Each structure stands twice: as structure tokens, then as C-alpha cells.
Amino acid sequence: MDECLHMASVTEAVDVVRSIATPGSTESVPLSEALGRVLAETVRSDIDHPPFTKAMMDGYALRSEDGSAGRELSIVGQVAAGAWCDDDLLAGQAVQINTGAPLPPGADAVIRVEDTTVTGDRVKLNASVAAGKNVTIRGEYLASGETVLDSGRRLGPVELGVCASAGAARVVVRRRPTVSILGTGDELVDVSVKPSRGQIRNSNTPMMRALVEQAGGRCADHGTVSDDVGVLEDAIAGGLDSDFLCLSGGISMGAFDFVPAILEKLGVRFLVRKVSMKPGKPTIIGVHDSGCRVFALPGNPLSAFVAFWLFVRPAIDGFLGLGDGELRWVAARTPDVLPATGARENFWPGRLSLDGNGVLTVSRQAWQGSGDLFGFAGASALIRRSADQSESVPGDNVRVLMLERF
Ligand code: AMP
Ligand code: MG
């Protein structure tokens, strides 16, 4: 337990997470299955882009020395997209051409059809065109062999289009980590059940499942178990063969908070025992010999959310080798009064917007504390305030963790 931080600051705990957030193994997948995955290779193009010099407009290809307004050229042919023309275009000649079609040799500009008048096989130019007008030169975007995507990029729709253009029918991506989740508590019942006396519905594991999937993990949902040492031990042991195990509840100082002792018994090495923050103080971060990274999160729904966002998500990002996996901290102005903070760092749910001058602004959610998930719904940020701060003044700048991309 020597290496364990018994009361880590948020920054120290985030550093611990970084140290255990090593990238996982890789696999090759077809493009059709690659949406949302993270690249683990550099993708290079196997051809020039564009692969030939082409027209960007429907119109007439010509030699730019013939491109003055008022000129009349003779139409000697037509090139459609997908066709090819080997014949040199001579002085005084034009070829009808479509968007995406290759320019004939000798042509170096295209006049838009809207800027012409056609009579029989003659075309009159109603505007001047200079060399290169409405044309993209072979290799203008990039040359064969050039990098189109770096390792560590998450693949969105545009990136998939880029891979397809570059000839990457399959891509090497990071394996999605398996993340086991388990809720604990005698009081918990499923969403389908109307709670009877003393019971509450389990909101944490549905929320954690969504957080895991949003982060790119593969969730193994172990449901919830009662606060019974034997049952808990079996359930926790069953999650230790995954890449991550995420527990909620049972880690405070109560008589039925058995989780820490069971984790130790099962050989989980604690790296963080508590974090000096509110909400989320009783958070445990550890590792098991199986390679499993263990996160025991508080039972209070918002505490579980904050601890997940600060610690579990970056660990999953690290496993995925995400280059941009860092937490997104920004500064924002708040028109609201935030309460004095006390001995621990504070996180308060907020909503980001831009004021009339384009200044990033955050307003606090009406929120009753760590059990109140309802007051948290709709938050797009967490406002972070250090310990021992007095009440804030309207207009103060605060540090904000973005929960959505802005
Ligand atoms: P604990 O950390 O087990 O002491 O739980 C702290 C608070 O969170 C208690 O009020 C629990 O009833 C509540 N809680 C624990 N687990 C869950 C859960 N899965 N869903 C909703 N609330 C929970
Ligand atoms: Mg409990």
C-alpha cells in the first residue's frame, strides 16, 4: 500500500490515471465497422489526389491563351466523368466537359457553361478565363504516399471518407476495452420495479453503461448485487478479467460498505484511496495482476458521474491511444453566485453558452447535491473551484470541464 495516495488531490489522481492508461492491443477492421474507432496506424494514400487533372465545373475545356472574353472556339468533342481523352486540344479548339471529367492534354482551363453561348459547333466566351480556372491539378491536394490520417485519431464520417479515397479498405484500430460495471446496494431495484419501502431504483449502472459506450468501451453489465460479503466477492471477482472494472457504492464508512476490504482480499493494489473533492471523495483507483484497472466509485449518482468523467474516461481514452483524450478545461464567466467551497475542491454542474459578445459563459444548474441527478440533467459542464474559496461574485471567471464538445 506504500504507493497508495490515501487522500489524493484531483490533479494527483488524474496523474495516477495517466500512469495506468496505457494503450491496448490493436485489430484490423473493415471500413464499414470502423465508425467511432481509434486509428492505431498512419493511413497514407496509395494515389495522388486528385488522381488526374480535372474539371470542377460543367462547361468547356480550352487553352487559356484562347480564354479572352469575346473569343469563339470550335467544339471538337466531349469528355464525360469517367471517360478519358488522349487527343491534344489545339489552338482555337474547345471540348465540352463535365464536372469531374479529366482535362484533355493541352487544355488548362474550363469556362462555365453559364458564361458561354453555343451556336452549332461554335462556342462564344462571354467571360475571360485564366490558366487553372475551374480546374484542379493532379496531386494538388496531396501526393501518393502522403499521410492522410495520423495514429490516435477517432474515425468519424469524414475520416472514413478520407480512408476510402486513400485506398484503405481496412484500418488498424485499437481494440475496444471491455469495461465491467457492477452496482452494489441492498436498497436497489431495477427500473421495471416500483420501489417498495426503503428501496430506490438503480440509476447508476444504466448511466455508467452509457458513459462506457460513449467513451468507446465495450460494456459488460453485471447488474447490481446486495451488500452481502460472499455475493459481492463473487461478483467483483467475476469482473476482474476485463480491462476495466467499475463499481458503484459500498465504499464509504458505513457498516455495509464492504467493497474496499473485498478488493484488497482479491489482490487489487490501491493507487488512490480517496480524492479530495466534492462530490466524489470516496473514490478508489487500483490495479489487479490480471491487468484490470479497478475504479470503485461512490454510490451517489452525481459523485459516480464526476468520478467517472475525471478518472475512468481518461483511462479508457488512454487505452484507445486517443491523441486528444485529455480533459477539456476552459475558462468561463459565471453570472451566478457559487457557494463557498470548504475543505475540498468543488464540482458544480453548469450550462455553457456564449453571451452577446461571444464570451463563454457558464450558469449553475439548480442542483440539490450529489444525490440529485434531476438537477444535473442538461448540464454541459462541471464548474471546478478550489478548496477554501469564499462565495463567488457574479462575473467571476471559473474553470470549467466541458462535458460536450462546443
Ligand atoms: P453508498 O456509496 O453505497 O453508501 O451509496 C450512497 C448513496 O447512493 C445511497 O443513498 C445509495 O442509496 C445511493 N446509491 C448507491 N448505488 C446506487 C445506484 N446504483 N443507483 C442509485 N443510487 C445509488
Ligand atoms: Mg451502499
CSV table of C-alpha atoms and ligand atoms in Angstrom, one decimal:
chain,number,residue,atom,x,y,z
A,1,MET,CA,0.0,0.0,0.0
A,2,ASP,CA,3.1,2.2,0.1
A,3,GLU,CA,2.5,3.7,-3.4
A,4,CYS,CA,-1.2,4.4,-2.5
A,5,LEU,CA,-2.3,8.1,-2.2
A,6,HIS,CA,-4.7,8.0,0.8
A,7,MET,CA,-6.1,11.4,0.0
A,8,ALA,CA,-5.1,12.5,-3.5
A,9,SER,CA,-5.8,15.9,-5.0
A,10,VAL,CA,-7.8,15.8,-8.2
A,11,THR,CA,-4.6,16.6,-10.1
A,12,GLU,CA,-2.7,13.8,-8.4
A,13,ALA,CA,-5.5,11.3,-9.1
A,14,VAL,CA,-5.6,12.3,-12.8
A,15,ASP,CA,-1.8,11.8,-13.0
A,16,VAL,CA,-2.3,8.3,-11.5
A,17,VAL,CA,-4.9,7.6,-14.1
A,18,ARG,CA,-2.4,8.7,-16.8
A,19,SER,CA,0.2,6.3,-15.5
A,20,ILE,CA,-2.1,3.3,-15.8
A,21,ALA,CA,-3.8,4.4,-19.0
A,22,THR,CA,-1.6,2.5,-21.4
A,23,PRO,CA,-2.8,1.7,-24.9
A,24,GLY,CA,-4.4,-1.6,-25.6
A,25,SER,CA,-3.7,-4.1,-28.4
A,26,THR,CA,-4.8,-3.5,-32.0
A,27,GLU,CA,-7.0,-5.2,-34.6
A,28,SER,CA,-7.8,-4.7,-38.3
A,29,VAL,CA,-11.4,-3.9,-39.2
A,30,PRO,CA,-13.2,-3.2,-42.5
A,31,LEU,CA,-14.1,0.5,-43.0
A,32,SER,CA,-17.8,-0.4,-42.6
A,33,GLU,CA,-17.1,-1.3,-39.0
A,34,ALA,CA,-14.7,1.5,-38.2
A,35,LEU,CA,-17.0,4.3,-37.2
A,36,GLY,CA,-16.0,5.7,-33.8
A,37,ARG,CA,-12.9,3.5,-33.5
A,38,VAL,CA,-9.4,5.0,-32.9
A,39,LEU,CA,-6.7,4.6,-35.5
A,40,ALA,CA,-3.6,2.7,-34.4
A,41,GLU,CA,-1.7,3.2,-37.7
A,42,THR,CA,-0.8,6.0,-40.1
A,43,VAL,CA,-3.0,6.0,-43.1
A,44,ARG,CA,-1.3,7.0,-46.3
A,45,SER,CA,-2.8,7.5,-49.7
A,46,ASP,CA,-1.9,5.0,-52.5
A,47,ILE,CA,-2.6,7.5,-55.2
A,48,ASP,CA,-2.3,11.2,-56.0
A,49,HIS,CA,-5.4,13.4,-55.1
A,50,PRO,CA,-7.0,14.2,-57.4
A,51,PRO,CA,-5.6,11.3,-59.4
A,52,PHE,CA,-5.8,13.3,-62.7
A,53,THR,CA,-6.2,17.0,-63.6
A,54,LYS,CA,-10.0,17.5,-63.7
A,55,ALA,CA,-12.8,20.0,-64.4
A,56,MET,CA,-14.6,21.4,-61.4
A,57,MET,CA,-17.5,22.8,-63.4
A,58,ASP,CA,-19.7,21.8,-66.3
A,59,GLY,CA,-18.5,23.8,-69.3
A,60,TYR,CA,-15.8,23.9,-72.0
A,61,ALA,CA,-12.1,23.0,-71.6
A,62,LEU,CA,-9.8,25.2,-73.5
A,63,ARG,CA,-6.3,26.6,-73.8
A,64,SER,CA,-6.0,29.7,-71.5
A,65,GLU,CA,-4.3,31.6,-74.3
A,66,ASP,CA,-7.7,31.3,-76.1
A,67,GLY,CA,-9.6,32.3,-72.9
A,68,SER,CA,-10.4,36.0,-73.6
A,69,ALA,CA,-14.0,37.2,-73.4
A,70,GLY,CA,-15.5,37.5,-76.9
A,71,ARG,CA,-13.4,34.7,-78.5
A,72,GLU,CA,-15.2,32.0,-80.5
A,73,LEU,CA,-13.8,28.4,-80.4
A,74,SER,CA,-14.8,25.3,-82.3
A,75,ILE,CA,-16.2,22.4,-80.3
A,76,VAL,CA,-14.2,19.3,-81.2
A,77,GLY,CA,-15.6,16.8,-78.8
A,78,GLN,CA,-16.9,15.9,-75.4
A,79,VAL,CA,-15.4,14.4,-72.2
A,80,ALA,CA,-17.7,13.0,-69.5
A,81,ALA,CA,-16.7,12.0,-66.0
A,82,GLY,CA,-15.2,8.5,-66.1
A,83,ALA,CA,-14.0,9.0,-69.7
A,84,TRP,CA,-10.5,9.7,-71.0
A,85,CYS,CA,-9.2,11.8,-73.9
A,86,ASP,CA,-5.8,11.3,-75.4
A,87,ASP,CA,-6.0,13.8,-78.2
A,88,ASP,CA,-4.2,17.2,-77.9
A,89,LEU,CA,-6.5,20.2,-77.7
A,90,LEU,CA,-5.2,22.6,-80.4
A,91,ALA,CA,-5.3,26.4,-80.5
A,92,GLY,CA,-8.8,27.6,-81.3
A,93,GLN,CA,-10.5,24.4,-80.1
A,94,ALA,CA,-12.7,23.6,-77.1
A,95,VAL,CA,-14.1,20.4,-75.7
A,96,GLN,CA,-17.4,20.2,-73.8
A,97,ILE,CA,-16.6,18.8,-70.4
A,98,ASN,CA,-18.4,17.8,-67.3
A,99,THR,CA,-17.6,18.2,-63.6
A,100,GLY,CA,-15.1,15.5,-62.5
A,101,ALA,CA,-14.0,14.7,-66.1
A,102,PRO,CA,-10.3,14.7,-67.0
A,103,LEU,CA,-8.9,17.6,-69.0
A,104,PRO,CA,-7.7,16.7,-72.5
A,105,PRO,CA,-3.9,17.2,-73.0
A,106,GLY,CA,-3.2,20.9,-73.9
A,107,ALA,CA,-6.3,22.3,-72.1
A,108,ASP,CA,-5.5,24.2,-68.9
A,109,ALA,CA,-8.8,26.0,-68.0
A,110,VAL,CA,-12.6,25.5,-68.1
A,111,ILE,CA,-15.2,28.1,-68.8
A,112,ARG,CA,-18.5,27.6,-67.1
A,113,VAL,CA,-21.4,26.7,-69.4
A,114,GLU,CA,-23.3,29.7,-67.9
A,115,ASP,CA,-20.5,32.0,-69.4
A,116,THR,CA,-20.9,30.8,-72.9
A,117,THR,CA,-23.2,31.0,-76.0
A,118,VAL,CA,-23.3,27.9,-78.2
A,119,THR,CA,-24.3,28.1,-81.9
A,120,GLY,CA,-23.9,24.8,-83.7
A,121,ASP,CA,-20.3,23.6,-83.2
A,122,ARG,CA,-19.1,27.0,-82.1
A,123,VAL,CA,-18.8,28.3,-78.5
A,124,LYS,CA,-18.5,32.0,-77.7
A,125,LEU,CA,-16.9,33.0,-74.5
A,126,ASN,CA,-18.9,35.6,-72.5
A,127,ALA,CA,-16.2,35.9,-69.8
A,128,SER,CA,-12.4,35.6,-69.7
A,129,VAL,CA,-10.7,32.6,-68.1
A,130,ALA,CA,-7.1,32.4,-66.9
A,131,ALA,CA,-4.9,29.3,-66.7
A,132,GLY,CA,-6.1,27.0,-63.9
A,133,LYS,CA,-9.7,28.4,-63.8
A,134,ASN,CA,-12.2,25.8,-62.7
A,135,VAL,CA,-9.5,23.1,-62.8
A,136,THR,CA,-7.9,21.0,-60.1
A,137,ILE,CA,-4.4,19.8,-60.9
A,138,ARG,CA,-3.4,16.2,-60.4
A,139,GLY,CA,-1.8,15.8,-56.8
A,140,GLU,CA,-2.9,19.3,-55.8
A,141,TYR,CA,-4.5,18.1,-52.6
A,142,LEU,CA,-1.8,15.5,-51.8
A,143,ALA,CA,0.7,13.2,-53.4
A,144,SER,CA,0.7,9.4,-53.4
A,145,GLY,CA,2.4,8.2,-50.2
A,146,GLU,CA,1.5,11.2,-48.1
A,147,THR,CA,-0.1,10.8,-44.7
A,148,VAL,CA,-3.9,11.4,-44.7
A,149,LEU,CA,-4.6,10.5,-41.1
A,150,ASP,CA,-2.3,10.1,-38.0
A,151,SER,CA,-2.5,7.3,-35.5
A,152,GLY,CA,-4.6,8.3,-32.5
A,153,ARG,CA,-7.4,9.9,-34.5
A,154,ARG,CA,-11.0,8.8,-33.8
A,155,LEU,CA,-12.7,7.9,-37.0
A,156,GLY,CA,-15.8,10.0,-37.8
A,157,PRO,CA,-17.8,10.1,-41.0
A,158,VAL,CA,-15.3,12.4,-42.7
A,159,GLU,CA,-12.3,10.3,-41.7
A,160,LEU,CA,-14.0,7.2,-43.2
A,161,GLY,CA,-14.4,9.1,-46.4
A,162,VAL,CA,-10.7,10.0,-46.3
A,163,CYS,CA,-9.7,6.4,-45.8
A,164,ALA,CA,-11.9,5.3,-48.7
A,165,SER,CA,-10.3,7.9,-51.0
A,166,ALA,CA,-6.8,6.8,-49.9
A,167,GLY,CA,-7.5,3.1,-50.7
A,168,ALA,CA,-7.6,1.9,-47.1
A,169,ALA,CA,-10.3,-0.8,-47.2
A,170,ARG,CA,-9.3,-2.0,-43.8
A,171,VAL,CA,-7.8,0.0,-41.0
A,172,VAL,CA,-5.8,-1.0,-37.9
A,173,VAL,CA,-7.6,0.4,-34.8
A,174,ARG,CA,-7.3,-0.1,-31.0
A,175,ARG,CA,-9.3,-2.9,-29.6
A,176,ARG,CA,-12.3,-1.6,-27.6
A,177,PRO,CA,-11.6,-2.2,-23.9
A,178,THR,CA,-14.1,-4.4,-22.0
A,179,VAL,CA,-15.5,-2.5,-19.1
A,180,SER,CA,-17.4,-4.5,-16.5
A,181,ILE,CA,-19.8,-2.5,-14.4
A,182,LEU,CA,-21.4,-3.5,-11.2
A,183,GLY,CA,-23.8,-1.7,-8.8
A,184,THR,CA,-23.9,-2.5,-5.1
A,185,GLY,CA,-26.6,-1.9,-2.5
A,186,ASP,CA,-29.4,-3.8,-0.7
A,187,GLU,CA,-31.8,-0.9,-1.5
A,188,LEU,CA,-31.5,-1.1,-5.3
A,189,VAL,CA,-34.3,-2.3,-7.6
A,190,ASP,CA,-34.4,-2.4,-11.4
A,191,VAL,CA,-36.1,0.4,-13.4
A,192,SER,CA,-39.0,-2.0,-14.2
A,193,VAL,CA,-39.9,-2.3,-10.5
A,194,LYS,CA,-41.8,0.2,-8.4
A,195,PRO,CA,-39.7,0.6,-5.3
A,196,SER,CA,-41.2,-0.6,-2.0
A,197,ARG,CA,-40.4,0.8,1.4
A,198,GLY,CA,-36.7,1.7,1.7
A,199,GLN,CA,-35.9,0.8,-1.9
A,200,ILE,CA,-34.6,3.1,-4.7
A,201,ARG,CA,-34.2,2.5,-8.4
A,202,ASN,CA,-30.7,1.7,-9.7
A,203,SER,CA,-29.8,4.7,-11.8
A,204,ASN,CA,-26.0,4.3,-11.7
A,205,THR,CA,-25.4,1.2,-13.9
A,206,PRO,CA,-27.6,2.5,-16.8
A,207,MET,CA,-25.7,5.8,-16.6
A,208,MET,CA,-22.3,4.1,-16.3
A,209,ARG,CA,-23.2,1.8,-19.2
A,210,ALA,CA,-23.9,4.8,-21.4
A,211,LEU,CA,-20.7,6.5,-20.2
A,212,VAL,CA,-18.7,3.4,-21.2
A,213,GLU,CA,-20.3,3.2,-24.6
A,214,GLN,CA,-19.9,6.9,-25.2
A,215,ALA,CA,-16.2,6.6,-24.4
A,216,GLY,CA,-15.7,3.8,-26.9
A,217,GLY,CA,-15.6,0.8,-24.4
A,218,ARG,CA,-17.5,-2.4,-24.6
A,219,CYS,CA,-19.7,-2.7,-21.5
A,220,ALA,CA,-20.1,-5.9,-19.7
A,221,ASP,CA,-23.1,-5.1,-17.4
A,222,HIS,CA,-23.0,-7.2,-14.3
A,223,GLY,CA,-26.2,-5.6,-12.9
A,224,THR,CA,-26.5,-4.9,-9.2
A,225,VAL,CA,-25.8,-7.1,-6.1
A,226,SER,CA,-26.7,-6.9,-2.5
A,227,ASP,CA,-24.4,-5.8,0.3
A,228,ASP,CA,-23.5,-9.4,1.2
A,229,VAL,CA,-19.8,-10.2,1.5
A,230,GLY,CA,-20.0,-13.5,-0.2
A,231,VAL,CA,-22.2,-12.3,-3.1
A,232,LEU,CA,-20.1,-9.2,-3.5
A,233,GLU,CA,-16.9,-11.1,-3.6
A,234,ASP,CA,-18.1,-13.4,-6.3
A,235,ALA,CA,-19.5,-10.6,-8.4
A,236,ILE,CA,-16.3,-8.4,-8.1
A,237,ALA,CA,-14.1,-11.4,-8.8
A,238,GLY,CA,-16.2,-12.0,-12.0
A,239,GLY,CA,-15.3,-8.6,-13.3
A,240,LEU,CA,-11.5,-8.7,-12.8
A,241,ASP,CA,-10.9,-10.5,-16.1
A,242,SER,CA,-11.9,-7.4,-18.0
A,243,ASP,CA,-9.7,-4.5,-19.0
A,244,PHE,CA,-11.6,-2.2,-16.5
A,245,LEU,CA,-13.9,-2.8,-13.6
A,246,CYS,CA,-16.2,0.0,-12.5
A,247,LEU,CA,-18.1,-0.4,-9.3
A,248,SER,CA,-20.6,1.9,-7.6
A,249,GLY,CA,-21.4,2.2,-4.0
A,250,GLY,CA,-20.3,0.4,-0.9
A,251,ILE,CA,-17.0,2.2,-0.4
A,252,SER,CA,-17.7,4.7,2.4
A,253,MET,CA,-17.5,4.3,6.1
A,254,GLY,CA,-20.9,2.6,6.6
A,255,ALA,CA,-21.4,-0.8,8.3
A,256,PHE,CA,-22.3,-2.4,4.9
A,257,ASP,CA,-19.5,-0.8,2.9
A,258,PHE,CA,-17.6,-4.0,2.2
A,259,VAL,CA,-16.2,-3.2,-1.2
A,260,PRO,CA,-12.7,-1.9,-0.2
A,261,ALA,CA,-11.9,-4.9,2.0
A,262,ILE,CA,-13.1,-7.3,-0.7
A,263,LEU,CA,-11.0,-5.5,-3.4
A,264,GLU,CA,-7.9,-5.9,-1.1
A,265,LYS,CA,-8.7,-9.5,-0.4
A,266,LEU,CA,-8.9,-10.2,-4.2
A,267,GLY,CA,-5.5,-8.7,-4.7
A,268,VAL,CA,-6.4,-5.2,-6.1
A,269,ARG,CA,-3.5,-2.8,-5.4
A,270,PHE,CA,-4.8,0.6,-4.4
A,271,LEU,CA,-3.2,3.6,-6.0
A,272,VAL,CA,-5.7,6.1,-4.8
A,273,ARG,CA,-7.9,5.5,-1.7
A,274,LYS,CA,-9.8,8.8,-1.6
A,275,VAL,CA,-9.8,12.1,-3.6
A,276,SER,CA,-10.1,15.5,-2.0
A,277,MET,CA,-13.1,16.6,-4.0
A,278,LYS,CA,-16.8,17.2,-3.6
A,279,PRO,CA,-18.7,15.3,-4.8
A,280,GLY,CA,-16.7,12.1,-5.3
A,281,LYS,CA,-14.4,11.8,-2.3
A,282,PRO,CA,-14.7,8.1,-1.6
A,283,THR,CA,-13.2,7.1,-5.0
A,284,ILE,CA,-10.8,4.2,-5.2
A,285,ILE,CA,-8.4,3.6,-8.1
A,286,GLY,CA,-6.4,0.4,-8.3
A,287,VAL,CA,-4.9,-2.3,-10.4
A,288,HIS,CA,-5.0,-6.0,-10.4
A,289,ASP,CA,-2.4,-8.6,-11.5
A,290,SER,CA,-4.8,-9.6,-14.3
A,291,GLY,CA,-4.1,-6.2,-15.8
A,292,CYS,CA,-7.6,-5.0,-14.8
A,293,ARG,CA,-7.8,-1.3,-13.8
A,294,VAL,CA,-10.3,-1.0,-11.0
A,295,PHE,CA,-12.4,2.1,-10.2
A,296,ALA,CA,-14.7,1.9,-7.2
A,297,LEU,CA,-16.9,4.9,-7.4
A,298,PRO,CA,-19.3,6.4,-4.8
A,299,GLY,CA,-22.9,5.3,-4.8
A,300,ASN,CA,-24.4,8.8,-5.1
A,301,PRO,CA,-25.3,9.2,-8.8
A,302,LEU,CA,-23.6,12.5,-9.4
A,303,SER,CA,-20.5,11.6,-7.4
A,304,ALA,CA,-20.3,8.5,-9.6
A,305,PHE,CA,-20.7,10.6,-12.7
A,306,VAL,CA,-18.0,13.1,-11.7
A,307,ALA,CA,-15.5,10.4,-10.7
A,308,PHE,CA,-16.2,8.5,-13.9
A,309,TRP,CA,-15.6,11.6,-16.1
A,310,LEU,CA,-12.5,12.7,-14.3
A,311,PHE,CA,-10.8,9.3,-13.9
A,312,VAL,CA,-12.4,6.4,-15.8
A,313,ARG,CA,-13.0,8.2,-19.1
A,314,PRO,CA,-9.4,9.4,-19.5
A,315,ALA,CA,-8.2,5.8,-18.6
A,316,ILE,CA,-10.4,4.5,-21.5
A,317,ASP,CA,-9.1,7.2,-23.8
A,318,GLY,CA,-5.6,6.2,-22.9
A,319,PHE,CA,-6.4,2.5,-23.6
A,320,LEU,CA,-7.7,3.6,-27.0
A,321,GLY,CA,-4.5,5.6,-27.7
A,322,LEU,CA,-6.5,8.7,-28.3
A,323,GLY,CA,-4.2,11.6,-29.0
A,324,ASP,CA,-6.9,14.2,-27.9
A,325,GLY,CA,-8.0,12.2,-24.9
A,326,GLU,CA,-7.2,14.9,-22.4
A,327,LEU,CA,-9.9,16.5,-20.2
A,328,ARG,CA,-11.1,19.8,-21.8
A,329,TRP,CA,-10.7,22.6,-19.3
A,330,VAL,CA,-11.7,26.1,-20.3
A,331,ALA,CA,-12.3,29.4,-18.5
A,332,ALA,CA,-15.8,30.8,-18.5
A,333,ARG,CA,-17.5,33.7,-16.8
A,334,THR,CA,-20.4,33.0,-14.5
A,335,PRO,CA,-23.3,35.4,-13.8
A,336,ASP,CA,-24.3,33.3,-10.8
A,337,VAL,CA,-23.2,33.1,-7.2
A,338,LEU,CA,-21.4,29.9,-6.3
A,339,PRO,CA,-21.3,28.8,-2.7
A,340,ALA,CA,-18.2,28.9,-0.5
A,341,THR,CA,-16.2,25.7,-1.2
A,342,GLY,CA,-14.9,24.3,2.1
A,343,ALA,CA,-12.0,21.9,2.6
A,344,ARG,CA,-12.3,20.1,-0.7
A,345,GLU,CA,-12.3,21.1,-4.4
A,346,ASN,CA,-15.8,21.5,-5.7
A,347,PHE,CA,-17.5,20.4,-8.8
A,348,TRP,CA,-20.8,22.0,-9.7
A,349,PRO,CA,-23.0,21.2,-12.7
A,350,GLY,CA,-23.3,24.1,-15.2
A,351,ARG,CA,-24.5,25.0,-18.6
A,352,LEU,CA,-22.3,26.7,-21.2
A,353,SER,CA,-23.4,29.4,-23.6
A,354,LEU,CA,-22.0,32.4,-25.4
A,355,ASP,CA,-23.1,35.8,-24.2
A,356,GLY,CA,-23.9,38.7,-26.7
A,357,ASN,CA,-20.2,39.5,-27.0
A,358,GLY,CA,-19.2,35.9,-27.7
A,359,VAL,CA,-17.7,35.4,-24.2
A,360,LEU,CA,-18.0,31.9,-22.9
A,361,THR,CA,-20.4,31.9,-20.0
A,362,VAL,CA,-21.5,29.2,-17.6
A,363,SER,CA,-24.6,29.2,-15.5
A,364,ARG,CA,-25.0,27.0,-12.5
A,365,GLN,CA,-27.7,24.3,-12.6
A,366,ALA,CA,-30.3,24.4,-9.8
A,367,TRP,CA,-29.0,21.3,-8.1
A,368,GLN,CA,-29.6,19.9,-4.6
A,369,GLY,CA,-26.4,18.0,-4.1
A,370,SER,CA,-24.7,14.7,-5.0
A,371,GLY,CA,-27.9,12.5,-4.9
A,372,ASP,CA,-29.8,14.9,-7.2
A,373,LEU,CA,-29.4,13.6,-10.7
A,374,PHE,CA,-32.5,15.5,-11.9
A,375,GLY,CA,-30.9,18.9,-11.2
A,376,PHE,CA,-27.9,17.7,-13.1
A,377,ALA,CA,-29.7,16.7,-16.3
A,378,GLY,CA,-28.9,19.0,-19.1
A,379,ALA,CA,-25.6,20.1,-17.8
A,380,SER,CA,-22.9,20.6,-20.4
A,381,ALA,CA,-20.0,21.4,-18.0
A,382,LEU,CA,-18.7,20.9,-14.5
A,383,ILE,CA,-17.6,24.1,-12.7
A,384,ARG,CA,-14.4,23.4,-10.8
A,385,ARG,CA,-13.5,25.5,-7.8
A,386,SER,CA,-10.5,25.0,-5.4
A,387,ALA,CA,-10.8,24.4,-1.7
A,388,ASP,CA,-11.3,27.3,0.7
A,389,GLN,CA,-12.9,29.7,-1.7
A,390,SER,CA,-15.5,32.2,-0.5
A,391,GLU,CA,-18.8,32.7,-2.2
A,392,SER,CA,-18.2,33.8,-5.8
A,393,VAL,CA,-19.2,37.2,-7.2
A,394,PRO,CA,-21.3,37.5,-10.3
A,395,GLY,CA,-19.0,38.0,-13.3
A,396,ASP,CA,-16.2,35.9,-11.8
A,397,ASN,CA,-14.1,33.7,-14.1
A,398,VAL,CA,-14.2,30.0,-13.2
A,399,ARG,CA,-12.5,26.9,-14.5
A,400,VAL,CA,-14.9,24.6,-16.4
A,401,LEU,CA,-14.6,21.0,-17.5
A,402,MET,CA,-16.5,20.6,-20.8
A,403,LEU,CA,-18.8,17.6,-20.9
A,404,GLU,CA,-19.7,18.2,-24.6
A,405,ARG,CA,-17.7,19.5,-27.5
A,406,PHE,CA,-18.6,23.1,-28.1
B,1,AMP,P1,-23.1,4.2,-0.9
B,1,AMP,O1,-21.9,4.7,-1.6
B,1,AMP,O2,-23.3,2.7,-1.2
B,1,AMP,O3,-23.1,4.5,0.6
B,1,AMP,O4,-24.4,4.9,-1.5
B,1,AMP,C1,-24.5,6.3,-1.3
B,1,AMP,C2,-25.9,6.7,-1.8
B,1,AMP,O5,-26.1,6.4,-3.2
B,1,AMP,C3,-27.0,6.0,-1.1
B,1,AMP,O6,-28.1,6.9,-0.9
B,1,AMP,C4,-27.4,4.9,-2.1
B,1,AMP,O7,-28.8,4.5,-2.0
B,1,AMP,C5,-27.2,5.6,-3.4
B,1,AMP,N1,-26.9,4.7,-4.5
B,1,AMP,C6,-26.0,3.7,-4.4
B,1,AMP,N2,-25.9,2.9,-5.5
B,1,AMP,C7,-26.9,3.5,-6.3
B,1,AMP,C8,-27.3,3.2,-7.6
B,1,AMP,N3,-26.8,2.1,-8.3
B,1,AMP,N4,-28.3,3.9,-8.2
B,1,AMP,C9,-28.8,5.0,-7.5
B,1,AMP,N5,-28.4,5.3,-6.3
B,1,AMP,C10,-27.5,4.6,-5.7
B,2,MG,MG,-24.5,1.2,-0.4
